[in-house]
mmCIF file of C-alpha atoms and ligand atoms in Angstrom:
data_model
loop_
_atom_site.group_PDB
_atom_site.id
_atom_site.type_symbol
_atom_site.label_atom_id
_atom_site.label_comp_id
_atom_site.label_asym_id
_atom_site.label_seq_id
_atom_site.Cartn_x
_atom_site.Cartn_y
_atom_site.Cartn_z
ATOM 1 C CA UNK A 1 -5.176 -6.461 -19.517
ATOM 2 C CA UNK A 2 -4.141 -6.185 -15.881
ATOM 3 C CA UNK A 3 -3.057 -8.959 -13.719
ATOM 4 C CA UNK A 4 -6.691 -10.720 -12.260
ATOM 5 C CA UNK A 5 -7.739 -12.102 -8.904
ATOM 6 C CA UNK A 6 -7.410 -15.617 -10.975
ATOM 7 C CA UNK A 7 -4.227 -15.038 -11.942
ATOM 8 C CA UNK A 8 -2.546 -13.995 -8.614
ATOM 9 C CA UNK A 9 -4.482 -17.826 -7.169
ATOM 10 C CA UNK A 10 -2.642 -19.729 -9.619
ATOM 11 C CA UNK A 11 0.462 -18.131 -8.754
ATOM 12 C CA UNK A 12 0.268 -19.793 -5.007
ATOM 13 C CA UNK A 13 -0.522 -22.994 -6.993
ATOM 14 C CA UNK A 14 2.378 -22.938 -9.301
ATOM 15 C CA UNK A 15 4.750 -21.722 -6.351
ATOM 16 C CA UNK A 16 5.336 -18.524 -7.640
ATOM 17 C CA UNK A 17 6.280 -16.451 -5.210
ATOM 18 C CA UNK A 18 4.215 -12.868 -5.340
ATOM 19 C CA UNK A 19 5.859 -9.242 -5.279
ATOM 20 C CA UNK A 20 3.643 -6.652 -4.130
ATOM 21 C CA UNK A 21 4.895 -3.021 -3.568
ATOM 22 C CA UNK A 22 2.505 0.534 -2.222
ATOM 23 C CA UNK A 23 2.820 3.440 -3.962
ATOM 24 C CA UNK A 24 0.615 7.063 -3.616
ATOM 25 C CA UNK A 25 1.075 8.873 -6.614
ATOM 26 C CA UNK A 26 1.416 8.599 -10.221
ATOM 27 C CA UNK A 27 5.418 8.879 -11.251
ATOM 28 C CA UNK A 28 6.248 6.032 -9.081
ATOM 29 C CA UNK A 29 3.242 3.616 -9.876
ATOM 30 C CA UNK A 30 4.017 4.072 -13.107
ATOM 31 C CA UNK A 31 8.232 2.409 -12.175
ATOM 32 C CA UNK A 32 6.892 0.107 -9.715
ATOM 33 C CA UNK A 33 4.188 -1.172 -12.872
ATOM 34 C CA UNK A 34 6.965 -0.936 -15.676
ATOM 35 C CA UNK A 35 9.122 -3.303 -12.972
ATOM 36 C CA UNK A 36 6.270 -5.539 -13.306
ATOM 37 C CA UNK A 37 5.284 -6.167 -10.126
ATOM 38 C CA UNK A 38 1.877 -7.620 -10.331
ATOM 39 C CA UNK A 39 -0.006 -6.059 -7.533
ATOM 40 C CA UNK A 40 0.108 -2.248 -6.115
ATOM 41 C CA UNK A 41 -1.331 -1.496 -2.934
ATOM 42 C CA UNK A 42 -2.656 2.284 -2.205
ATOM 43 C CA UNK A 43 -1.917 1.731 1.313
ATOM 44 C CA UNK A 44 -3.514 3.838 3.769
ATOM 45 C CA UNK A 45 0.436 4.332 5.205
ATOM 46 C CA UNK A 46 -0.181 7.075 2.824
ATOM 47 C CA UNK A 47 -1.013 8.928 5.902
ATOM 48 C CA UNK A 48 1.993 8.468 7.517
ATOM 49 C CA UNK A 49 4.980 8.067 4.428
ATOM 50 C CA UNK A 50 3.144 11.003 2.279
ATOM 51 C CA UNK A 51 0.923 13.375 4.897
ATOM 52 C CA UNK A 52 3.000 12.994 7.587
ATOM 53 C CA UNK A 53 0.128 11.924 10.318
ATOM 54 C CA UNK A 54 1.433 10.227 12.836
ATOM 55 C CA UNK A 55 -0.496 6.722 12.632
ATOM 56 C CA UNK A 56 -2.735 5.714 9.745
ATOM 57 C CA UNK A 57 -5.831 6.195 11.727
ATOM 58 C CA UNK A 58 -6.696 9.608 10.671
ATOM 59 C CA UNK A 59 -6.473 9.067 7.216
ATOM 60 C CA UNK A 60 -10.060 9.999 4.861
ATOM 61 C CA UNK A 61 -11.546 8.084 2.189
ATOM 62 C CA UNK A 62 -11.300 11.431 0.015
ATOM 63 C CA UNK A 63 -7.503 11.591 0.812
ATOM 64 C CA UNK A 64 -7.197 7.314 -0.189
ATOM 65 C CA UNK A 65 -9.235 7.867 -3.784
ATOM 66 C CA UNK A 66 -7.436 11.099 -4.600
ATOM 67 C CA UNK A 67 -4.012 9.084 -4.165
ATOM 68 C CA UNK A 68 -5.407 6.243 -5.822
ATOM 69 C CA UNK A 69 -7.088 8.011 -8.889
ATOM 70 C CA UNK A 70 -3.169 9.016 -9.419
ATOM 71 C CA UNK A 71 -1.760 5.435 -8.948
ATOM 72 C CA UNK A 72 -4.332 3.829 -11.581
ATOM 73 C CA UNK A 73 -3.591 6.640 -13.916
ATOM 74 C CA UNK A 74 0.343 5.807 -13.660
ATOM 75 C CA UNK A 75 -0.233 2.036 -14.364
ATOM 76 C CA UNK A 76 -1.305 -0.444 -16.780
ATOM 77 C CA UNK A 77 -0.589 -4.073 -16.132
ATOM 78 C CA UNK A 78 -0.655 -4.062 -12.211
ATOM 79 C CA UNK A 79 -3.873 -4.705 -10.102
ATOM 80 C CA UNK A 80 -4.391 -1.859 -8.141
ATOM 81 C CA UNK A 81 -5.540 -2.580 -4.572
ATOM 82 C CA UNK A 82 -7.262 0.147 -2.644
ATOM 83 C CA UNK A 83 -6.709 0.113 1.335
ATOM 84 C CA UNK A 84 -10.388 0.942 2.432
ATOM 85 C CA UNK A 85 -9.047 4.217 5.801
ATOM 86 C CA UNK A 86 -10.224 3.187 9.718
ATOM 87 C CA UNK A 87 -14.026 3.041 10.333
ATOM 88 C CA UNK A 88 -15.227 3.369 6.461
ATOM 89 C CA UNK A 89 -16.076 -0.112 6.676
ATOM 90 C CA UNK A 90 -16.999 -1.304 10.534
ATOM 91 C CA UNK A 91 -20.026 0.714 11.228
ATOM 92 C CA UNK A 92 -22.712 -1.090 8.782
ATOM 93 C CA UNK A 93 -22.686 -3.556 5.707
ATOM 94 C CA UNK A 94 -24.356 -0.528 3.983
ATOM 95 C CA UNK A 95 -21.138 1.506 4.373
ATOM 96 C CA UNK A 96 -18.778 -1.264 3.957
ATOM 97 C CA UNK A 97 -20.689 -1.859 0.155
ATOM 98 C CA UNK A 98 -20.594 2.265 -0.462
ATOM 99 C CA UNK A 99 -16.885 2.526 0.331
ATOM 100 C CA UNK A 100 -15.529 -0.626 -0.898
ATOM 101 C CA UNK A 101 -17.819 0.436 -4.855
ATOM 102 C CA UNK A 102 -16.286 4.112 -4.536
ATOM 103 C CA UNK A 103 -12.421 2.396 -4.704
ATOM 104 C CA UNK A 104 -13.979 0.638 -7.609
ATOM 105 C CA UNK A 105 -16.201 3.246 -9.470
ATOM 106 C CA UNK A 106 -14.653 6.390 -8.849
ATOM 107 C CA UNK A 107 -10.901 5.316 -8.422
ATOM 108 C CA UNK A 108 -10.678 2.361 -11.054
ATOM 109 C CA UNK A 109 -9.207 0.029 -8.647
ATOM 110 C CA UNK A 110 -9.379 -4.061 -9.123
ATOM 111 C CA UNK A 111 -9.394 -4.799 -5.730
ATOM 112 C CA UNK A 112 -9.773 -3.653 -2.034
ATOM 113 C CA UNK A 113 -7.886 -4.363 1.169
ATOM 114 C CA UNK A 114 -9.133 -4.087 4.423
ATOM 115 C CA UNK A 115 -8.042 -5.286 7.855
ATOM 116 C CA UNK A 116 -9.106 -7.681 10.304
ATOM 117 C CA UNK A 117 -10.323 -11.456 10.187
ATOM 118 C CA UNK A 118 -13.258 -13.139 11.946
ATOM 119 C CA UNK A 119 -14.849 -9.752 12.958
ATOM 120 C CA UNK A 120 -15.174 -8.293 9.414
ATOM 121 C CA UNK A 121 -15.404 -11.946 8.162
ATOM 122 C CA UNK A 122 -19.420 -10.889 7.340
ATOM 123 C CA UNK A 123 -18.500 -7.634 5.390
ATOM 124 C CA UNK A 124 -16.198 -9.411 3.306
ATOM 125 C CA UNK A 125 -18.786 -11.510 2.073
ATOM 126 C CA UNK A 126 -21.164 -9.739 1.298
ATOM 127 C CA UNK A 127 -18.836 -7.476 -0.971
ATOM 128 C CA UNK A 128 -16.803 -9.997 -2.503
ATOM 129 C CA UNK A 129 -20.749 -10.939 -3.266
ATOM 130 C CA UNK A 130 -21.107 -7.585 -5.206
ATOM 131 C CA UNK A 131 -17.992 -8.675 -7.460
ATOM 132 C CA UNK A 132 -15.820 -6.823 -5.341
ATOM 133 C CA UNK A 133 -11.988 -8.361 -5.030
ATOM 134 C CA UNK A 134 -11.562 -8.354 -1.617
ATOM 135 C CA UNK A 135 -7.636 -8.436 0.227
ATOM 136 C CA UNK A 136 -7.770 -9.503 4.027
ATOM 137 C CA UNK A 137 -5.320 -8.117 6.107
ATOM 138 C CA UNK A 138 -4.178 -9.683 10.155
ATOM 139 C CA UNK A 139 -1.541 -9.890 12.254
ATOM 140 C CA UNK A 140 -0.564 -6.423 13.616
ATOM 141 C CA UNK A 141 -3.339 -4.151 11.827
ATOM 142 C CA UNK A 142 -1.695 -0.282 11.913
ATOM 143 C CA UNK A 143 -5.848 0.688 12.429
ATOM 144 C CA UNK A 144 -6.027 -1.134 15.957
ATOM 145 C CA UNK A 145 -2.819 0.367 17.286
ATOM 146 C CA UNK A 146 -4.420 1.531 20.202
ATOM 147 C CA UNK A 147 -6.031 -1.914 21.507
ATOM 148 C CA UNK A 148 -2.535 -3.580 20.841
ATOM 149 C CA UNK A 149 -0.675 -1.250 22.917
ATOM 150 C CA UNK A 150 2.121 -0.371 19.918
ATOM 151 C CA UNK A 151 3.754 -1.835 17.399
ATOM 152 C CA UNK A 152 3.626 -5.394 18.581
ATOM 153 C CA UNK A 153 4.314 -8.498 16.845
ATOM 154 C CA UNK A 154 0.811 -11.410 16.738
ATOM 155 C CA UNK A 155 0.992 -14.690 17.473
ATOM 156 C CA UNK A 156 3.608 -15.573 19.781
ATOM 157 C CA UNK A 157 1.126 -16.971 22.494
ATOM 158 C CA UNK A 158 -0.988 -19.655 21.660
ATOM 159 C CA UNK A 159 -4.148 -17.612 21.909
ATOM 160 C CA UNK A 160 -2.693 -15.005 19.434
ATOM 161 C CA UNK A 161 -1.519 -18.014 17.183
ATOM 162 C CA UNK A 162 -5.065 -20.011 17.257
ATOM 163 C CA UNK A 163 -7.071 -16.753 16.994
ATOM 164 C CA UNK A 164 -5.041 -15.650 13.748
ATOM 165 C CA UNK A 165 -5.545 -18.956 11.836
ATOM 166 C CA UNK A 166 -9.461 -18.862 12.682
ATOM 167 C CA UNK A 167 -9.189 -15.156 10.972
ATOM 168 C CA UNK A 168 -6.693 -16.113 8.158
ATOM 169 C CA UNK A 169 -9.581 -19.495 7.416
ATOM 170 C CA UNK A 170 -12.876 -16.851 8.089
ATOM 171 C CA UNK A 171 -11.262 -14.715 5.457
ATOM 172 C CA UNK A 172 -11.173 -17.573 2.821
ATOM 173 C CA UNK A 173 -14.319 -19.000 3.381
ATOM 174 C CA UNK A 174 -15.830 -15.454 2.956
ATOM 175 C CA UNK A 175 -14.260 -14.927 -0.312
ATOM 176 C CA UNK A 176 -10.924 -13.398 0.220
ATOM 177 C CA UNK A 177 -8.770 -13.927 -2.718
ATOM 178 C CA UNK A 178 -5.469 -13.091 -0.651
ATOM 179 C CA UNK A 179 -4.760 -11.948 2.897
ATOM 180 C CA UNK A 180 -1.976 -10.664 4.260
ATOM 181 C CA UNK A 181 0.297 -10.943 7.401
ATOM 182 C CA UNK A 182 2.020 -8.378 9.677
ATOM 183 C CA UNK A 183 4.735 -9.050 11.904
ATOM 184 C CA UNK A 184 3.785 -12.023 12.494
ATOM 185 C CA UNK A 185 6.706 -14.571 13.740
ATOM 186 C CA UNK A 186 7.782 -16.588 10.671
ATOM 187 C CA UNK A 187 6.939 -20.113 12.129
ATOM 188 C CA UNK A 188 3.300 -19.209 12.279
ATOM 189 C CA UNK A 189 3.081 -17.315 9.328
ATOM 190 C CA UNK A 190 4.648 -20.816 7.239
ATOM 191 C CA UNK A 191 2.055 -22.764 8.977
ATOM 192 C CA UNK A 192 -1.134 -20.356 8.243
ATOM 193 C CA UNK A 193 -0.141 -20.506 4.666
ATOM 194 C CA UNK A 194 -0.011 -24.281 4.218
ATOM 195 C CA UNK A 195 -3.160 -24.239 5.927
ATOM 196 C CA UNK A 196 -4.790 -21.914 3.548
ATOM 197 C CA UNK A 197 -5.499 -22.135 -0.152
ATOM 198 C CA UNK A 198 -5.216 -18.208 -0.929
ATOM 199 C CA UNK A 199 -2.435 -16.873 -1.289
ATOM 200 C CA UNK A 200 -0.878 -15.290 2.088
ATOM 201 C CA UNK A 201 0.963 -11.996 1.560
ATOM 202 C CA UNK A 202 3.761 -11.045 4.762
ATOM 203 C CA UNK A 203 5.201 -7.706 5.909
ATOM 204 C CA UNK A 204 7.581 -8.974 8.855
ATOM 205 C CA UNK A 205 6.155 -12.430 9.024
ATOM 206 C CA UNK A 206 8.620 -14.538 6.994
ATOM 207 C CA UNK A 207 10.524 -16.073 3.786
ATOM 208 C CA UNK A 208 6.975 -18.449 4.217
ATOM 209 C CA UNK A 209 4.691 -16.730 2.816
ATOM 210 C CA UNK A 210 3.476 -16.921 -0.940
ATOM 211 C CA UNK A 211 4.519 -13.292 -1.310
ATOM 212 C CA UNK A 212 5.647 -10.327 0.148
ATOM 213 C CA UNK A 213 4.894 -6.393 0.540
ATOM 214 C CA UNK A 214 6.619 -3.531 1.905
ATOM 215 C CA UNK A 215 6.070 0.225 1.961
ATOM 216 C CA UNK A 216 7.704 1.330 -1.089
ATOM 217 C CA UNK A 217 9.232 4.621 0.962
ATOM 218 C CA UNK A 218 10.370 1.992 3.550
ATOM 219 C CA UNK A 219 12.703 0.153 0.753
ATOM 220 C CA UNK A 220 13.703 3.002 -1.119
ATOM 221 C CA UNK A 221 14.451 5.010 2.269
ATOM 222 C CA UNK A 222 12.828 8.175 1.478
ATOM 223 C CA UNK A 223 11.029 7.932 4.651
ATOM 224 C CA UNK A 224 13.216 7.892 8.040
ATOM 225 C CA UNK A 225 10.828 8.788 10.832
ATOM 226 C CA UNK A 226 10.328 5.540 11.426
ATOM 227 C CA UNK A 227 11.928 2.214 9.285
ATOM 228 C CA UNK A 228 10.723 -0.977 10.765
ATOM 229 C CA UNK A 229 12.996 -3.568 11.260
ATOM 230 C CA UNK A 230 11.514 -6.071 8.681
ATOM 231 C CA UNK A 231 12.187 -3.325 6.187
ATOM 232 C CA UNK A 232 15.628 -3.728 3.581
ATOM 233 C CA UNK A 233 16.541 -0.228 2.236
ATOM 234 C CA UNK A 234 17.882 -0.912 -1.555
ATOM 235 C CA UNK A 235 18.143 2.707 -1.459
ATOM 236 C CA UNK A 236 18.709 5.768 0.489
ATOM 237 C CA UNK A 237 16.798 8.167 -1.743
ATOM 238 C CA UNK A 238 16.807 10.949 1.370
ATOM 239 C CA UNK A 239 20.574 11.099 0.975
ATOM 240 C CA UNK A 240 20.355 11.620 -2.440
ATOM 241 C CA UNK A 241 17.406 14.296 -2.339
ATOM 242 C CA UNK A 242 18.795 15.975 -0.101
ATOM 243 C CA UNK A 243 22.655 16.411 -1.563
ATOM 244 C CA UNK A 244 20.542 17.715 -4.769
ATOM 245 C CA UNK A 245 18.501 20.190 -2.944
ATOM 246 C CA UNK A 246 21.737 21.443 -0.877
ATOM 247 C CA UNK A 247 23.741 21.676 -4.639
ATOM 248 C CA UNK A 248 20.728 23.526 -5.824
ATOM 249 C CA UNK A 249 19.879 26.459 -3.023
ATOM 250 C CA UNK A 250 23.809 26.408 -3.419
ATOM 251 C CA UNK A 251 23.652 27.197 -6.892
ATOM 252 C CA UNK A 252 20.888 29.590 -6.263
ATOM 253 C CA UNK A 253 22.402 31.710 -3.986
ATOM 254 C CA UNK A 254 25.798 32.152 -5.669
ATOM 255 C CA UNK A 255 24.714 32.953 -9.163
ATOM 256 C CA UNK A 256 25.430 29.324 -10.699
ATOM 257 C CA UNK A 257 22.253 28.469 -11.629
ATOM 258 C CA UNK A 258 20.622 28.779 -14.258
ATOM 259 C CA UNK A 259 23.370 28.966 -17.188
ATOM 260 C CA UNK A 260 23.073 29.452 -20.494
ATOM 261 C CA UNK A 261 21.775 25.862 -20.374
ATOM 262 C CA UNK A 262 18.335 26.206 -18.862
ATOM 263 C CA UNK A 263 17.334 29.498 -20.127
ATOM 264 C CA UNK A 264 15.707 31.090 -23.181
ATOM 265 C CA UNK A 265 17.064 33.594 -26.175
ATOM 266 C CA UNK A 266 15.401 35.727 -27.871
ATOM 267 C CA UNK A 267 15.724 38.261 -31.049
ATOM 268 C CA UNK A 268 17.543 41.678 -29.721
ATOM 269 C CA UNK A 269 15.761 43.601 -32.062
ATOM 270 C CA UNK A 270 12.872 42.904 -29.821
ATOM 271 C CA UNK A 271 13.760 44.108 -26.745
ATOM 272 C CA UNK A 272 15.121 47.554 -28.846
ATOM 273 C CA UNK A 273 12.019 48.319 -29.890
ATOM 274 C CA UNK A 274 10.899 48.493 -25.946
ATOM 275 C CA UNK A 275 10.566 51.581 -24.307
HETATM 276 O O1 KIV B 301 -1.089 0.560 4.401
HETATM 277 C C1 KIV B 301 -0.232 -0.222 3.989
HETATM 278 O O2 KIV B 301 0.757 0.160 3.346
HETATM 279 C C2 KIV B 301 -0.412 -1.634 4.288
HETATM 280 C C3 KIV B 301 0.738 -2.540 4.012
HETATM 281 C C4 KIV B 301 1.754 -2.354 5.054
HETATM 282 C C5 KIV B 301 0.336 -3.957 3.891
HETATM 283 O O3 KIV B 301 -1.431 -2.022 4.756
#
């Protein structure tokens, strides 16, 4: 049985504090559920950490439920969160239902994520209605990158501040079972989660949150184009691939590789009988 909507509620309750990690494909889902870490997020930074776009923006619903077809496949215990890609569910309830079911139906995911507060406040609602799980997502949303002006943190002006509460509340009265925060400053983030009773994920906003998420290539450091700085490397996997791929075209070249080792015998009366 995978971890439930229910389940991740009670956690906030019980002041458990919640690990959530991304992951694209099927190898590493399958570590990142065998660490037990109860919630996975298909993130649509799959764009940028896997298919090298520059910004999430340009990222397609077919490229999302390919990735996340892989990521259920790899787990078992987690609940698999799908991040519904820029504009699938703005233009009309009607699309916002399609998109959000095809995460469910076609990918097998538990849940959906998808950003922005007060605005989308309506579409939540009406799919949470449909028994969709529903993640909210404010602060600095990667999809409105353009009407921020960069990489900027939220909430450090009292507009910002008020303006992210209303979205963090509009998201729990429509349903949301969790929402979370993006570099937003720590303060504000502490204070939005007293004030709410789901639990409040951060990325960059704070040890006062009830959980926390980070890009899984951000911690493991297998992506360097870009780290942000409320990413912690516990790894530099780039370092390591990339000593192994030197060793190996090394190997290659000079007639080290393969031995004995990695290849395959065979009778010699075999190859005598060849003409
Ligand atoms: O796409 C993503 O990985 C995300 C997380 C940063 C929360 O939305």
């Amino acid at each position: 049985m995978r971890v439930t909507i229910n389940q991740i509620k009670e956690m906030k309750q019980k002041g458990e504090i919640i690990s959530m990690l991304t992951a694209y494909d099927y190898v590493t889902a399958k570590i990142v559920d065998e660490a037990g870490i109860p919630l996975i997020l298909v993130g649509d930074s799959l764009g940028m950490v896997v298919l090298g776009y520059e910004s999430t923006i340009p990222v397609t619903i077919e490229e999302m439920l390919h990735h996340t077809k892989a990521v259920v496949r790899g787990t078992k215990k987690a609940m698999i969160i799908g991040d519904m890609p820029f504009m699938t569910y703005h233009v009309s309830i009607e699309d916002a239902l399609r998109n959000a079911a095809r995460f469910i139906q076609e990918a097998g995911t538990q849940a959906v994520k998808l950003e922005g507060g007060v605005t989308v406040a309506e579409n939540v609602r009406r799919i949470v209605d449909c028994g969709i799980p529903v993640m909210g997502h404010i602060g600095l949303t990667p999809q409105s990158i353009h009407q921020f002006g960069g990489h900027k943190i939220q909430g450090r002006t009292p507009e910002v501040a008020s303006r992210l509460l209303e979205d963090a509340r509009a998201l729990e009265e429509a349903g949301a079972f969790a929402v979370v925060m993006e570099t937003v400053p720590a303060p504000l983030a502490a204070l939005i989660t007293k004030k709410i009773n789901i639990p409040t994920i951060g990325i960059g906003a704070g040890i006062g949150c009830d959980g926390q998420v980070q890009v899984i290539n951000d911690i493991l450091g297998s992506y360097t184009d870009f780290v942000p700085k409320h990413a912690k490397q516990y790894a530099r996997l780039v370092d390591i691939m990339s000593s192994a791929i030197a060793e190996y075209h090394s190997e290659v070249q000079s007639g080290k590789f393969p031995t004995e080792a990695q290849s395959f015998s065979m009778d010699e009366s075999v190859l005598a009988g060849l003409d």
